[in-house]
Structures are given as structure tokens and as C-alpha cells.
Short mmCIF file of C-alpha atoms and ligand atoms in Angstrom, two decimals:
data_model
loop_
_atom_site.label_atom_id
_atom_site.label_comp_id
_atom_site.label_asym_id
_atom_site.label_seq_id
_atom_site.Cartn_x
_atom_site.Cartn_y
_atom_site.Cartn_z
CA MET A 1 126.22 163.54 118.86
CA ILE A 2 122.80 164.84 116.13
CA LYS A 3 121.34 162.20 113.99
CA ARG A 4 118.86 162.24 111.81
CA ILE A 5 117.45 158.51 110.94
CA SER A 6 119.49 154.86 111.49
CA ARG A 7 120.47 152.90 109.08
CA LEU A 8 117.82 151.42 106.54
CA PRO A 9 118.23 147.29 105.75
CA LYS A 10 119.93 147.96 102.36
CA ASN A 11 116.86 146.58 99.94
CA LEU A 12 114.79 149.93 101.44
CA ALA A 13 117.48 152.47 101.74
CA PRO A 14 117.98 155.09 98.45
CA LYS A 15 120.18 154.95 95.44
CA LEU A 16 122.91 156.77 96.16
CA ASP A 17 123.99 159.47 94.61
CA LEU A 18 127.91 160.84 93.69
CA SER A 19 129.26 163.89 92.25
CA PHE A 20 133.40 164.64 91.57
CA GLU A 21 134.07 168.40 91.09
CA PHE A 22 137.96 168.54 89.57
CA PHE A 23 139.16 172.32 88.47
CA PRO A 24 140.73 172.76 84.57
CA PRO A 25 143.87 171.60 84.13
CA LYS A 26 146.39 173.94 83.34
CA THR A 27 149.47 172.28 81.08
CA ASP A 28 149.26 168.95 79.19
CA GLU A 29 149.85 166.48 81.81
CA GLY A 30 147.40 167.74 84.76
CA GLU A 31 145.25 167.54 81.20
CA GLU A 32 146.64 164.01 81.22
CA ARG A 33 145.64 162.79 84.93
CA PHE A 34 142.25 164.89 84.29
CA TRP A 35 141.17 162.28 81.46
CA GLN A 36 142.62 159.63 83.34
CA THR A 37 140.27 160.42 87.07
CA LEU A 38 137.80 161.19 85.17
CA GLU A 39 138.31 157.50 83.83
CA LYS A 40 138.55 155.55 86.88
CA LEU A 41 135.70 157.11 88.70
CA ALA A 42 133.06 157.10 85.72
CA PRO A 43 132.31 153.32 86.50
CA LEU A 44 130.69 154.80 89.34
CA LYS A 45 128.04 156.65 87.80
CA PRO A 46 128.20 160.23 88.61
CA ALA A 47 125.21 161.75 88.92
CA PHE A 48 127.25 164.94 86.58
CA VAL A 49 130.89 166.33 87.10
CA SER A 50 131.49 169.64 88.01
CA VAL A 51 134.35 171.69 86.29
CA THR A 52 135.40 174.65 88.72
CA TYR A 53 135.90 178.73 87.47
CA GLY A 54 138.75 179.54 88.14
CA ALA A 55 139.47 182.77 90.88
CA GLY A 56 138.88 186.00 89.52
CA GLY A 57 137.54 183.85 85.87
CA THR A 58 140.85 182.90 85.29
CA THR A 59 139.70 179.80 83.31
CA ARG A 60 136.91 181.13 81.42
CA ARG A 61 138.55 179.65 78.35
CA ARG A 62 139.27 176.19 80.21
CA THR A 63 136.02 175.77 82.16
CA LEU A 64 134.15 175.72 78.66
CA LYS A 65 136.71 173.49 77.31
CA MET A 66 137.07 170.54 79.38
CA VAL A 67 132.77 170.40 79.93
CA ARG A 68 132.23 170.76 76.29
CA GLN A 69 134.68 167.53 75.56
CA ILE A 70 133.32 166.29 78.98
CA THR A 71 129.70 165.68 77.56
CA LYS A 72 131.78 164.99 73.95
CA ARG A 73 133.74 162.20 75.40
CA THR A 74 131.22 160.60 77.87
CA ASN A 75 128.06 160.27 78.82
CA ILE A 76 128.78 162.27 81.76
CA LYS A 77 126.59 165.52 82.87
CA ALA A 78 128.46 167.74 82.98
CA ALA A 79 128.28 171.03 84.98
CA ALA A 80 129.85 174.50 84.67
CA HIS A 81 131.32 176.23 87.73
CA LEU A 82 130.06 180.40 87.12
CA THR A 83 131.19 183.68 89.23
CA CYS A 84 130.88 186.76 89.17
CA VAL A 85 133.51 187.84 89.91
CA GLY A 86 135.60 190.40 87.77
CA ALA A 87 132.69 190.22 84.37
CA SER A 88 129.84 191.96 83.22
CA LYS A 89 126.20 191.16 84.13
CA GLU A 90 126.74 190.51 79.65
CA GLU A 91 129.98 189.43 79.68
CA VAL A 92 129.02 186.59 82.19
CA ASN A 93 125.82 186.23 80.71
CA GLU A 94 128.14 185.36 77.54
CA VAL A 95 129.65 182.30 79.26
CA VAL A 96 126.46 180.94 80.23
CA LYS A 97 125.15 181.35 76.73
CA ASP A 98 128.51 179.45 75.78
CA TYR A 99 127.89 176.55 77.87
CA LYS A 100 124.76 176.06 76.49
CA LYS A 101 125.68 176.65 73.00
CA VAL A 102 128.02 173.29 74.27
CA GLY A 103 125.52 171.81 75.53
CA VAL A 104 126.12 172.63 79.02
CA ASN A 105 122.78 172.32 81.36
CA SER A 106 123.80 172.15 84.54
CA ILE A 107 125.56 174.80 86.26
CA VAL A 108 126.85 175.43 89.73
CA ALA A 109 126.69 179.45 90.37
CA LEU A 110 128.72 181.24 92.64
CA ARG A 111 129.62 185.21 93.53
CA GLY A 112 133.36 183.85 94.09
CA ASP A 113 136.20 184.84 95.73
CA PRO A 114 138.54 188.05 94.59
CA PRO A 115 141.90 186.81 93.35
CA GLY A 116 143.33 187.44 97.31
CA GLY A 117 141.15 185.38 98.74
CA VAL A 118 137.46 184.44 100.49
CA GLY A 119 139.38 187.12 103.31
CA GLU A 120 139.38 190.12 100.50
CA LYS A 121 136.38 192.19 99.55
CA PHE A 122 134.50 191.22 97.01
CA THR A 123 133.68 194.77 95.24
CA PRO A 124 131.08 193.48 91.82
CA LEU A 125 131.51 195.65 89.11
CA PRO A 126 128.65 198.42 88.60
CA ASP A 127 127.86 196.67 85.25
CA GLY A 128 128.05 192.88 87.32
CA TYR A 129 126.38 190.47 89.24
CA LYS A 130 126.41 191.02 92.80
CA ASN A 131 125.80 187.80 94.10
CA ALA A 132 125.43 184.52 94.10
CA ALA A 133 121.47 185.22 94.57
CA GLU A 134 121.42 187.80 91.81
CA LEU A 135 123.24 185.15 89.69
CA VAL A 136 120.65 182.07 89.64
CA SER A 137 118.04 185.17 88.75
CA GLY A 138 119.84 186.03 85.68
CA ILE A 139 121.25 182.34 84.45
CA ARG A 140 116.84 181.10 85.44
CA ARG A 141 116.57 183.95 82.76
CA LEU A 142 118.67 182.81 79.91
CA GLY A 143 116.59 179.77 79.72
CA GLU A 144 116.84 175.92 81.48
CA PHE A 145 119.61 174.76 83.67
CA ASP A 146 120.29 172.99 86.94
CA ILE A 147 121.71 175.59 88.87
CA SER A 148 123.37 174.49 92.12
CA VAL A 149 124.59 176.69 94.98
CA ALA A 150 126.89 177.12 97.28
CA ALA A 151 126.70 176.47 101.51
CA TYR A 152 128.12 176.99 104.32
CA PRO A 153 127.63 174.19 107.65
CA GLU A 154 129.97 176.71 109.40
CA LYS A 155 128.90 180.56 108.49
CA HIS A 156 130.03 181.89 105.24
CA PRO A 157 133.20 184.36 106.64
CA GLN A 158 132.38 187.29 105.64
CA SER A 159 127.55 186.42 106.41
CA VAL A 160 127.12 189.06 110.04
CA ASP A 161 126.12 186.41 111.79
CA TRP A 162 124.10 182.50 111.21
CA GLN A 163 120.60 184.40 110.63
CA ALA A 164 122.34 186.20 107.14
CA ASP A 165 123.88 182.95 106.41
CA ILE A 166 120.80 181.29 105.68
CA ASP A 167 118.45 184.06 104.58
CA ASN A 168 121.48 184.66 101.79
CA LEU A 169 120.85 180.64 100.75
CA LYS A 170 116.73 180.55 101.35
CA ARG A 171 117.01 184.00 98.56
CA LYS A 172 119.58 181.42 96.27
CA ILE A 173 116.58 178.78 96.92
CA ASP A 174 114.40 181.51 95.68
CA ALA A 175 116.04 182.73 93.08
CA GLY A 176 115.33 178.68 90.63
CA ALA A 177 118.46 176.45 92.70
CA ASN A 178 117.57 173.65 92.10
CA ARG A 179 119.97 171.89 94.99
CA ALA A 180 123.13 173.62 97.40
CA ILE A 181 126.16 172.00 97.24
CA THR A 182 128.37 171.99 101.21
CA GLN A 183 131.68 173.60 101.57
CA MET A 184 134.18 171.12 103.06
CA PHE A 185 133.48 170.60 106.53
CA PHE A 186 135.43 167.55 108.60
CA ASP A 187 132.80 166.61 111.95
CA ASN A 188 129.76 165.98 110.86
CA ASP A 189 127.83 167.88 113.20
CA TYR A 190 128.06 171.05 111.83
CA TYR A 191 125.81 169.45 109.33
CA TRP A 192 122.71 167.56 110.80
CA ARG A 193 122.83 171.67 112.41
CA PHE A 194 122.71 173.32 109.16
CA LEU A 195 120.35 170.86 108.12
CA GLU A 196 118.01 171.41 110.75
CA ARG A 197 118.73 175.39 110.42
CA THR A 198 117.63 175.12 106.76
CA GLU A 199 114.72 173.61 107.34
CA LYS A 200 113.08 175.69 109.68
CA ALA A 201 113.99 178.00 107.22
CA GLY A 202 112.08 176.59 104.84
CA ILE A 203 114.24 175.12 102.26
CA ASN A 204 113.64 171.80 100.49
CA VAL A 205 116.45 171.12 98.14
CA PRO A 206 119.07 169.25 99.03
CA ILE A 207 121.83 170.76 100.79
CA VAL A 208 124.76 168.35 99.51
CA PRO A 209 127.44 167.44 101.95
CA GLY A 210 130.52 167.52 100.21
CA ILE A 211 133.63 166.17 101.02
CA GLN A 212 136.99 166.47 101.18
CA PRO A 213 138.89 163.40 100.51
CA ILE A 214 142.88 165.30 102.16
CA HIS A 215 145.60 163.96 100.13
CA ASN A 216 147.66 166.24 101.59
CA PHE A 217 146.87 167.45 105.38
CA LYS A 218 148.93 170.62 104.88
CA GLN A 219 147.68 171.75 101.79
CA ILE A 220 143.47 171.32 102.61
CA ALA A 221 144.16 172.71 106.67
CA ASN A 222 145.42 175.98 104.93
CA PHE A 223 142.66 175.85 101.73
CA ALA A 224 140.29 175.11 104.98
CA LYS A 225 141.40 177.71 106.46
CA LYS A 226 141.10 179.68 104.08
CA CYS A 227 137.37 179.64 103.28
CA GLY A 228 136.32 178.80 107.28
CA ALA A 229 135.78 175.12 108.28
CA ASN A 230 137.45 174.05 111.03
CA ILE A 231 139.77 171.36 110.97
CA PRO A 232 139.25 169.93 114.53
CA ASP A 233 141.77 169.11 116.76
CA TRP A 234 142.08 165.20 116.57
CA LEU A 235 142.40 165.57 113.31
CA ALA A 236 144.95 167.27 113.04
CA GLU A 237 146.52 164.85 115.47
CA ARG A 238 145.41 162.38 113.70
CA PHE A 239 148.21 163.29 110.47
CA GLU A 240 150.88 164.97 112.82
CA GLY A 241 154.25 163.41 111.57
CA LEU A 242 153.13 162.16 108.80
CA GLU A 243 154.19 164.87 105.88
CA ASP A 244 156.84 162.12 104.83
CA ASP A 245 155.08 159.22 104.86
CA LYS A 246 152.73 159.69 101.98
CA GLU A 247 151.41 155.95 102.64
CA THR A 248 150.58 155.84 106.14
CA HIS A 249 149.00 159.43 104.69
CA ALA A 250 146.40 158.06 102.33
CA LEU A 251 145.74 155.26 104.81
CA VAL A 252 144.65 157.73 107.48
CA ALA A 253 143.11 159.97 104.79
CA ALA A 254 140.70 157.33 103.47
CA ALA A 255 139.82 155.98 106.93
CA VAL A 256 139.44 159.62 108.35
CA ALA A 257 136.86 160.32 104.81
CA ALA A 258 135.46 156.67 105.12
CA GLU A 259 133.78 157.47 108.26
CA GLN A 260 132.95 161.15 108.06
CA ILE A 261 130.80 159.50 104.70
CA ILE A 262 129.33 156.59 106.39
CA GLU A 263 127.70 157.96 109.38
CA LEU A 264 126.07 160.37 107.52
CA GLU A 265 124.77 158.28 105.75
CA ASP A 266 123.83 156.14 108.45
CA GLY A 267 121.89 160.00 109.06
CA GLY A 268 120.57 159.08 106.06
CA VAL A 269 122.07 161.45 103.18
CA SER A 270 121.93 159.84 99.64
CA GLU A 271 124.37 162.90 97.80
CA PHE A 272 127.90 163.66 98.37
CA HIS A 273 129.56 165.76 96.99
CA PHE A 274 133.60 164.79 96.34
CA TYR A 275 136.00 167.90 95.08
CA THR A 276 138.85 165.16 94.01
CA MET A 277 141.79 167.10 93.24
CA ASN A 278 141.91 165.54 90.29
CA ARG A 279 142.63 162.23 91.98
CA ALA A 280 140.70 159.35 92.21
CA ASN A 281 142.61 156.96 94.44
CA LEU A 282 140.84 157.81 97.40
CA VAL A 283 137.23 158.67 96.34
CA LEU A 284 137.56 155.52 94.29
CA ALA A 285 138.28 153.97 98.27
CA LEU A 286 135.87 156.73 99.95
CA ALA A 287 132.80 154.74 97.42
CA ARG A 288 133.88 150.91 98.15
CA PHE A 289 132.94 152.04 101.53
CA LEU A 290 129.69 153.09 100.50
CA GLY A 291 129.11 149.85 98.95
CA ARG A 292 125.95 150.64 97.28
CA LYS A 293 124.19 150.05 94.37
CA PHE A 294 124.75 153.11 92.14
CA ARG A 295 122.24 154.56 89.28
P1 LIG B 1 127.36 184.38 97.84
O1 LIG B 1 125.64 183.54 98.01
O2 LIG B 1 127.13 185.57 96.94
O3 LIG B 1 127.05 185.13 99.78
C1 LIG B 1 129.26 185.75 99.45
C2 LIG B 1 128.48 185.95 101.12
O4 LIG B 1 127.19 187.85 100.90
C3 LIG B 1 127.81 185.95 102.72
O5 LIG B 1 128.72 185.57 103.32
C4 LIG B 1 126.49 185.67 102.35
O6 LIG B 1 124.99 186.10 103.70
C5 LIG B 1 127.01 187.51 101.63
N1 LIG B 1 126.09 188.00 101.06
C6 LIG B 1 124.82 187.17 99.62
N2 LIG B 1 123.85 188.84 99.57
C7 LIG B 1 123.89 189.56 99.84
C8 LIG B 1 122.71 190.41 100.43
N3 LIG B 1 122.23 191.12 98.94
N4 LIG B 1 123.12 190.99 101.65
C9 LIG B 1 124.39 190.87 102.38
N5 LIG B 1 124.90 190.04 102.37
C10 LIG B 1 124.84 189.88 100.50
N6 LIG B 1 134.71 179.68 93.96
C11 LIG B 1 135.52 179.95 92.35
O7 LIG B 1 135.98 180.86 92.42
N7 LIG B 1 134.71 179.26 92.30
C12 LIG B 1 134.20 178.34 92.36
O8 LIG B 1 134.71 177.25 91.37
C13 LIG B 1 134.34 177.93 93.27
N8 LIG B 1 132.93 176.82 93.26
C14 LIG B 1 132.09 176.58 94.55
C15 LIG B 1 131.89 174.86 94.48
C16 LIG B 1 131.09 174.95 95.69
C17 LIG B 1 130.22 173.83 96.21
C18 LIG B 1 131.24 176.12 97.05
C19 LIG B 1 131.41 175.73 97.70
C20 LIG B 1 132.29 177.33 96.95
C21 LIG B 1 132.28 177.78 95.78
N9 LIG B 1 133.92 178.99 95.25
C22 LIG B 1 134.41 179.19 93.87
C23 LIG B 1 134.65 179.40 96.75
C24 LIG B 1 133.18 180.45 96.80
O9 LIG B 1 132.87 181.14 95.53
C25 LIG B 1 133.22 181.40 98.14
O10 LIG B 1 133.06 181.02 98.82
C26 LIG B 1 132.03 182.59 97.91
O11 LIG B 1 133.13 183.12 98.77
C27 LIG B 1 131.31 183.26 97.57
O12 LIG B 1 130.35 182.72 97.01
P2 LIG B 1 128.92 182.00 96.65
O13 LIG B 1 128.53 181.75 96.33
O14 LIG B 1 128.95 181.02 97.88
O15 LIG B 1 128.41 183.34 96.78
#
């Protein structure tokens, strides 16, 4: 196992920055859960909460609505995801301007996937942004924004090799991104090796690990497969046979993610991005394991 730095005494350790990712709810019930979850997580004083942008730009209005309301109703900084899919540069620029109008200056800039998923070939519109790096440049031209981009500790499935993958991340950072947030991963060695690669390439923005609490192993395993994130055998074994035992499943999920984040923290990581799936409990439990003062 590759470890970076050993655990610092608590009084010398950097403060933790947590961020939480939500998806824009489709129903009134979903919206209620969204706000309940946000209310539960707010005391952790997140650096920001982000709201995803559905495949093919399908949630354009809902993403805008949620980030506007977060900005209006809470003191939490909202970040809006944005993709290049199915829209011209002009249309995407309009969305950026809408975000700015409602006071959202933080954007997670992505290429996005075709509606069929990451396995399908992405074909940009002739007048559309071709990739996330182009999108970052486009957003920068429209004003002052805090921009996050995606990074892949196990390589993006469409990158021909590691060189292409890291070169692409470098282009996004050089275009003006402030940080990268990683795809989910369950074996920290991928992350440590990825940090070595990015350091070698002169990428010096934070590479924030994206932590996926496992609310439902089967669902997460399917999704991980589509994203090119490996499910190690030991992880599958831990959840084996727990499909109908929600309580034990939740305990195992908390233990597994706690192990992961504590090891990352021991290695010097002080920023974590949680894929909440609009649920609070596992994230709340994990924040307790991290157990430091939050900003
Ligand atoms: P890019 O950085 O553009 O890269 C995509 C692929 O194209 C890579 O393989 C890259 O190597 C290659 N590439 C890029 N430019 C070039 C070039 N000039 N020449 C050759 N190859 C090139 N999806 C959504 O739809 N909505 C969301 O809200 C969303 N949020 C996400 C949040 C995070 C933190 C992460 C990690 C992913 C998210 N995604 C989201 C998924 C993301 O859209 C997909 O992973 C998508 O396949 C790639 O997006 P990207 O921004 O990494 O693309």
C-alpha cells in the first residue's frame, strides 16, 4: 500500500473541507428529501454543495432551480454542474449566464455522456463544446467562476492510455479549473498512484477524492461498472447476501467507507467530496469518523 504522509497530531492537522453532491429531484417527495438531507448536512459546514446536470442536459431547469434555492435559502455555497451534451456553445453559455444571474459562481464543468451512458461515443454538436477543457475556457471567458472538473483515478474509459488521460486533465487545469474531483473509487491505491501521475505532470490543484457511500451495493456496483470504477472482490464479498438485510448492509457500508476515508486522511487528504445520492445518514456517520473541526 502506498501511503503519503503519516497522521499529523490533531492540533497541527489541516482543517477538513467537505463537499456534498446532490441530484436535482424530480418529484415533490424527492424535493422534500433533498431539503431534509441538506438541513441534516448543513451543520458540517460544507465548503460547497453541488447539484448534478442530467444526461443530455435533461435537468437544465431543475439544476438551476435547486442551486438558486440553495443560494436563497441557506448560507451554503452552491456549485452547479454543467455539461456539453446536446447543446450549442451559445445555449451552454446561456446556462452559465443564468447561474451567474442567480448568484451561483461555482461550476463543475463536464463533457457529459450521451444519454446511452459512458459506453457510447460522444459526438458534440457542430457548434457545441467538444470536451470539458473547451467548456472550462468558455466559462472563463464569461466571468469570474470557481471551476471544478472531473478526474479519474482508474483512467477515463475513453482515454486511449494514461498519458492521454493525464494530458486531458492538464488541459482542463491549464484552461482555468481550480480543482479536480475524482470519480468514485474503492481502492485507495488507485488514488495515490493517480496523485503521483498528476504531480509528475505538474498539475498542482487539489485532486479531491469523490467518496461514494454504498447505500445499495447492487446499484452502486452496476453504476461503477459503467463508469470504469473497479469493485474489488473483497468489497463484493463484504456485501454478499445482504440484499435483504438493510440494517447490516448499512453497517457494512459505513465501515467500508470509514476505512477508506480514514486511510485517505492518514495519507494527508483534507478535502473530501461525497456523492450523497440525496441521503444524509451515511455521510453524517462518516463525518463523525473524520472527527475533526470543520470550517
Ligand atoms: P473530458 O475531460 O472532456 O474527457 C472525456 C474523454 O475524452 C476522456 O477520455 C479524454 O481523455 C477524452 N478527450 C478529451 N479531450 C480530448 C481531445 N482533445 N483529444 C482526445 N481525447 C480527448 N455527467 C453528467 O452528465 N452530469 C453531471 O452532473 C456529472 N457530474 C460529474 C461529477 C464528477 C465529479 C465526475 C467525476 C463525473 C461527472 N459526470 C457527470 C460524468 C462525466 O460527464 C463523464 O465521466 C464523461 O464521460 C466525461 O466527462 P469529463 O468532463 O471528464 O470529459
